[in-house]
PDB file of C-alpha atoms in Angstrom:
ATOM      1  CA  TYR I 189     108.102  72.517 101.700  1.00 79.00           C
ATOM      2  CA  MET I 190     105.204  74.823 100.894  1.00 81.00           C
ATOM      3  CA  PRO I 191     105.256  78.601 100.410  1.00 83.00           C
ATOM      4  CA  VAL I 192     103.106  80.483 102.913  1.00 83.00           C
ATOM      5  CA  GLY I 193     102.134  84.050 101.982  1.00 79.00           C
ATOM      6  CA  SER I 194     105.056  84.234  99.569  1.00 79.00           C
ATOM      7  CA  LYS I 195     108.579  82.931  99.300  1.00 79.00           C
ATOM      8  CA  SER I 196     110.985  84.925 101.475  1.00 78.00           C
ATOM      9  CA  ASN I 197     112.349  86.933  98.535  1.00 78.00           C
ATOM     10  CA  ALA I 198     109.000  87.378  96.754  1.00 83.00           C
ATOM     11  CA  VAL I 199     106.225  89.952  96.805  1.00 90.00           C
ATOM     12  CA  GLN I 200     102.497  89.264  97.037  1.00 91.00           C
ATOM     13  CA  THR I 201     100.503  91.172  94.419  1.00 92.00           C
ATOM     14  CA  GLN I 202      97.031  92.667  94.840  1.00 93.00           C
ATOM     15  CA  THR I 203      95.249  93.981  91.763  1.00 95.00           C
ATOM     16  CA  GLY I 204      93.204  97.077  92.586  1.00 96.00           C
ATOM     17  CA  ASN I 205      91.925  98.430  95.887  1.00 97.00           C
ATOM     18  CA  ASP I 206      89.797  96.296  98.231  1.00 96.00           C
ATOM     19  CA  SER I 207      90.468  93.089  96.262  1.00 93.00           C
ATOM     20  CA  MET I 208      90.904  89.719  97.964  1.00 89.00           C
ATOM     21  CA  ALA I 209      91.334  87.652  94.780  1.00 87.00           C
ATOM     22  CA  HIS I 210      95.089  87.283  95.338  1.00 86.00           C
ATOM     23  CA  ILE I 211      94.725  85.499  98.675  1.00 83.00           C
ATOM     24  CA  ALA I 212      93.539  82.272  97.040  1.00 76.00           C
ATOM     25  CA  GLY I 213      95.917  79.731  95.565  1.00 70.00           C
ATOM     26  CA  GLU I 214      99.036  77.787  96.386  1.00 64.00           C
ATOM     27  CA  ASN I 215     100.693  80.410  98.617  1.00 60.00           C
ATOM     28  CA  TYR I 216      97.574  80.720 100.793  1.00 64.00           C
ATOM     29  CA  PRO I 217      96.896  77.083 101.644  1.00 66.00           C
ATOM     30  CA  MET I 218      93.942  75.470 103.363  1.00 68.00           C
ATOM     31  CA  TRP I 219      93.726  72.084 105.047  1.00 71.00           C
ATOM     32  CA  GLY I 220      91.187  69.640 106.374  1.00 74.00           C
ATOM     33  CA  ILE I 221      90.984  66.063 107.653  1.00 73.00           C
ATOM     34  CA  ALA I 222      88.307  63.439 107.055  1.00 76.00           C
ATOM     35  CA  GLU I 223      88.334  60.713 109.708  1.00 79.00           C
ATOM     36  CA  ASN I 224      86.346  57.516 110.250  1.00 83.00           C
ATOM     37  CA  VAL I 225      84.587  57.630 106.880  1.00 84.00           C
ATOM     38  CA  ALA I 226      82.740  54.392 106.245  1.00 87.00           C
ATOM     39  CA  VAL I 227      83.128  52.647 102.902  1.00 89.00           C
ATOM     40  CA  GLY I 228      80.490  53.902 100.484  1.00 89.00           C
ATOM     41  CA  GLU I 229      79.993  57.231 102.283  1.00 87.00           C
ATOM     42  CA  THR I 230      81.067  60.568 100.877  1.00 87.00           C
ATOM     43  CA  PRO I 231      83.489  62.309 103.238  1.00 85.00           C
ATOM     44  CA  THR I 232      82.784  65.819 104.453  1.00 81.00           C
ATOM     45  CA  ILE I 233      85.791  68.001 105.042  1.00 79.00           C
ATOM     46  CA  THR I 234      85.724  71.353 106.795  1.00 75.00           C
ATOM     47  CA  MET I 235      88.563  73.335 105.295  1.00 73.00           C
ATOM     48  CA  THR I 236      90.618  75.684 107.454  1.00 75.00           C
ATOM     49  CA  HIS I 237      92.997  78.439 106.404  1.00 77.00           C
ATOM     50  CA  LEU I 238      96.648  77.968 107.250  1.00 84.00           C
ATOM     51  CA  THR I 239      97.483  81.658 106.900  1.00 87.00           C
ATOM     52  CA  SER I 240      96.535  84.734 108.846  1.00 90.00           C
ATOM     53  CA  LEU I 241      95.477  87.808 106.899  1.00 90.00           C
ATOM     54  CA  ILE I 242      96.622  91.308 107.651  1.00 94.00           C
ATOM     55  CA  ALA I 243      94.081  93.852 106.437  1.00 94.00           C
ATOM     56  CA  VAL I 244      95.628  97.284 105.995  1.00 96.00           C
ATOM     57  CA  GLU I 245      93.112 100.105 105.713  1.00 97.00           C
ATOM     58  CA  VAL I 246      94.708 103.170 104.162  1.00 97.00           C
ATOM     59  CA  ILE I 247      92.895 106.471 104.755  1.00 96.00           C
ATOM     60  CA  ASN I 248      93.953 109.452 102.652  1.00 96.00           C
ATOM     61  CA  GLU I 249      94.599 112.336 105.017  1.00 94.00           C
ATOM     62  CA  ILE I 250      97.014 114.238 102.764  1.00 90.00           C
ATOM     63  CA  PRO I 251      96.674 117.906 103.793  1.00 92.00           C
ATOM     64  CA  THR I 252      97.227 119.181 100.222  1.00 93.00           C
ATOM     65  CA  GLY I 253      94.072 117.411  99.074  1.00 90.00           C
ATOM     66  CA  ASP I 254      95.909 115.183  96.590  1.00 96.00           C
ATOM     67  CA  ASP I 255      94.642 111.721  95.742  1.00 97.00           C
ATOM     68  CA  LEU I 256      96.721 108.811  97.059  1.00 97.00           C
ATOM     69  CA  THR I 257      97.547 105.744  94.990  1.00 97.00           C
ATOM     70  CA  VAL I 258      98.926 102.857  97.033  1.00 98.00           C
ATOM     71  CA  GLU I 259     101.700 100.996  95.217  1.00 98.00           C
ATOM     72  CA  SER I 260     103.480  99.062  97.952  1.00 97.00           C
ATOM     73  CA  ILE I 261     102.940  97.892 101.511  1.00 98.00           C
ATOM     74  CA  SER I 262     105.180  95.915 103.817  1.00 97.00           C
ATOM     75  CA  PHE I 263     104.563  94.504 107.271  1.00 97.00           C
ATOM     76  CA  THR I 264     107.442  93.511 109.546  1.00 97.00           C
ATOM     77  CA  ALA I 265     106.995  91.230 112.549  1.00 97.00           C
ATOM     78  CA  PRO I 266     109.123  91.462 115.695  1.00 96.00           C
ATOM     79  CA  GLU I 267     112.790  90.570 115.278  1.00 90.00           C
ATOM     80  CA  GLY I 268     113.350  86.839 115.043  1.00 91.00           C
ATOM     81  CA  VAL I 269     109.736  86.021 114.051  1.00 95.00           C
ATOM     82  CA  ASP I 270     109.437  84.768 110.480  1.00 95.00           C
ATOM     83  CA  ILE I 271     106.042  85.258 108.837  1.00 95.00           C
ATOM     84  CA  VAL I 272     106.504  84.367 105.151  1.00 94.00           C
ATOM     85  CA  GLY I 273     108.598  81.844 103.288  1.00 92.00           C
ATOM     86  CA  THR I 274     108.670  78.129 102.697  1.00 92.00           C
ATOM     87  CA  TYR I 275     107.691  75.752 105.479  1.00 92.00           C
ATOM     88  CA  TYR I 276     107.287  72.087 106.235  1.00 91.00           C
ATOM     89  CA  ILE I 277     103.798  71.799 107.716  1.00 88.00           C
ATOM     90  CA  ASP I 278     103.039  68.964 110.137  1.00 86.00           C
ATOM     91  CA  PHE I 279      99.323  68.110 110.031  1.00 80.00           C
ATOM     92  CA  SER I 280      99.491  65.313 112.608  1.00 79.00           C
ATOM     93  CA  THR I 281      97.995  67.492 115.361  1.00 78.00           C
ATOM     94  CA  SER I 282      94.800  69.557 115.487  1.00 76.00           C
ATOM     95  CA  THR I 283      96.881  72.731 115.099  1.00 81.00           C
ATOM     96  CA  PRO I 284      99.373  72.444 112.216  1.00 85.00           C
ATOM     97  CA  VAL I 285     103.011  73.071 113.117  1.00 89.00           C
ATOM     98  CA  PHE I 286     105.161  75.194 110.774  1.00 92.00           C
ATOM     99  CA  THR I 287     108.890  74.498 110.489  1.00 94.00           C
ATOM    100  CA  GLY I 288     110.854  76.939 108.358  1.00 93.00           C
ATOM    101  CA  SER I 289     112.977  75.539 105.554  1.00 91.00           C
ATOM    102  CA  GLY I 290     116.008  77.530 106.689  1.00 91.00           C
ATOM    103  CA  ALA I 291     117.022  81.101 107.518  1.00 89.00           C
ATOM    104  CA  ASN I 292     117.539  81.956 103.834  1.00 91.00           C
ATOM    105  CA  TYR I 293     114.007  80.826 102.940  1.00 93.00           C
ATOM    106  CA  VAL I 294     111.873  82.639 105.536  1.00 95.00           C
ATOM    107  CA  SER I 295     111.466  86.328 106.362  1.00 95.00           C
ATOM    108  CA  SER I 296     110.040  88.553 109.092  1.00 96.00           C
ATOM    109  CA  THR I 297     108.797  90.991 106.432  1.00 96.00           C
ATOM    110  CA  ALA I 298     105.812  90.379 104.158  1.00 95.00           C
ATOM    111  CA  LYS I 299     105.660  92.565 101.047  1.00 96.00           C
ATOM    112  CA  LEU I 300     102.660  93.525  98.929  1.00 96.00           C
ATOM    113  CA  SER I 301     102.699  95.187  95.535  1.00 96.00           C
ATOM    114  CA  VAL I 302      99.489  96.898  94.397  1.00 97.00           C
ATOM    115  CA  VAL I 303      98.837  97.127  90.654  1.00 97.00           C
ATOM    116  CA  ASP I 304      96.000  99.006  88.981  1.00 96.00           C
ATOM    117  CA  GLY I 305      95.041 100.657  92.263  1.00 96.00           C
ATOM    118  CA  THR I 306      92.436 103.384  92.117  1.00 97.00           C
ATOM    119  CA  PRO I 307      93.505 106.764  93.528  1.00 98.00           C
ATOM    120  CA  ILE I 308      92.029 107.294  96.985  1.00 98.00           C
ATOM    121  CA  ALA I 309      90.410 110.719  97.419  1.00 97.00           C
ATOM    122  CA  VAL I 310      90.938 112.760 100.593  1.00 96.00           C
ATOM    123  CA  ASP I 311      88.999 111.336 103.568  1.00 96.00           C
ATOM    124  CA  GLU I 312      88.323 108.115 101.623  1.00 97.00           C
ATOM    125  CA  SER I 313      89.916 104.723 102.289  1.00 97.00           C
ATOM    126  CA  ALA I 314      90.790 101.392 100.712  1.00 98.00           C
ATOM    127  CA  LYS I 315      91.834  98.007 102.078  1.00 97.00           C
ATOM    128  CA  PHE I 316      94.810  95.879 101.149  1.00 97.00           C
ATOM    129  CA  TYR I 317      95.500  92.297 102.249  1.00 95.00           C
ATOM    130  CA  ILE I 318      98.703  90.457 103.110  1.00 94.00           C
ATOM    131  CA  ALA I 319      98.848  86.740 103.965  1.00 92.00           C
ATOM    132  CA  VAL I 320     101.318  85.599 106.642  1.00 94.00           C
ATOM    133  CA  LYS I 321     102.116  82.528 108.711  1.00 93.00           C
ATOM    134  CA  PRO I 322     100.142  82.532 111.984  1.00 93.00           C
ATOM    135  CA  PHE I 323     102.144  83.941 114.900  1.00 95.00           C
ATOM    136  CA  THR I 324     101.846  85.763 118.201  1.00 95.00           C
ATOM    137  CA  ALA I 325     103.585  89.090 118.816  1.00 96.00           C
ATOM    138  CA  GLU I 326     104.076  89.550 122.538  1.00 96.00           C
ATOM    139  CA  ALA I 327     103.343  92.707 124.519  1.00 97.00           C
ATOM    140  CA  GLY I 328     106.260  95.122 124.248  1.00 96.00           C
ATOM    141  CA  ALA I 329     107.221  93.896 120.771  1.00 97.00           C
ATOM    142  CA  THR I 330     107.246  96.272 117.820  1.00 97.00           C
ATOM    143  CA  LEU I 331     105.523  95.874 114.467  1.00 97.00           C
ATOM    144  CA  GLU I 332     106.366  98.016 111.448  1.00 98.00           C
ATOM    145  CA  LEU I 333     103.966  98.957 108.657  1.00 97.00           C
ATOM    146  CA  ASN I 334     105.234 100.692 105.541  1.00 98.00           C
ATOM    147  CA  VAL I 335     102.951 102.201 102.854  1.00 97.00           C
ATOM    148  CA  ASN I 336     104.576 103.715  99.743  1.00 97.00           C
ATOM    149  CA  GLY I 337     107.809 104.218 101.681  1.00 94.00           C
ATOM    150  CA  TYR I 338     106.197 105.866 104.711  1.00 94.00           C
ATOM    151  CA  SER I 339     106.818 103.843 107.848  1.00 96.00           C
ATOM    152  CA  LYS I 340     104.954 103.569 111.145  1.00 96.00           C
ATOM    153  CA  THR I 341     106.166 101.532 114.114  1.00 97.00           C
ATOM    154  CA  LEU I 342     103.740 100.254 116.719  1.00 95.00           C
ATOM    155  CA  THR I 343     104.790  99.007 120.158  1.00 97.00           C
ATOM    156  CA  LEU I 344     102.244  96.492 121.421  1.00 96.00           C
ATOM    157  CA  GLN I 345     100.604  97.066 124.795  1.00 97.00           C
ATOM    158  CA  ASN I 346      99.144  93.526 124.767  1.00 97.00           C
ATOM    159  CA  ASP I 347      99.851  90.285 122.935  1.00 96.00           C
ATOM    160  CA  ALA I 348      98.602  90.293 119.322  1.00 95.00           C
ATOM    161  CA  VAL I 349      97.561  86.899 117.946  1.00 95.00           C
ATOM    162  CA  PHE I 350      97.631  86.490 114.170  1.00 94.00           C
ATOM    163  CA  ALA I 351      95.472  83.358 113.961  1.00 89.00           C
ATOM    164  CA  PRO I 352      94.827  81.193 110.886  1.00 86.00           C
ATOM    165  CA  GLY I 353      91.865  82.376 108.826  1.00 77.00           C
ATOM    166  CA  LYS I 354      91.538  85.596 110.829  1.00 76.00           C
ATOM    167  CA  PHE I 355      92.174  89.279 110.079  1.00 74.00           C
TER     168      PHE I 355
END
């Protein structure tokens, strides 16, 4: 089993605003297949991301004019849809198949901790990135985004596809 995004009880960590350095490594896997490589030839492998990335742009619209420092973000998929945890990944088809390692080891909520974030001035913005297992949220489903304890729920008008390697 391989962690995707993070283990179900873990938190992804981004250092600073607008940084993507944390989305590389063992919890954000890539895959590729080399087929029909003749002896003596060097194989060429096109690598593909296994995770989808959620880019959260936070715009400071605080009416008091205070700077905003983002410390935590969470993203919750529709009920019953797990998006982070440990998975067995079957690479035998052109689209890998994810099988969760059990209800206690997957979660519908991905969490991000932000350390050393720069305060965001009023009318300025910063981006934060969360890796998740690819999934589709169907029209009518709800997604929840939480930034520093402030929550927003979005009801989808159309299907939303969180595809591998895409934002």
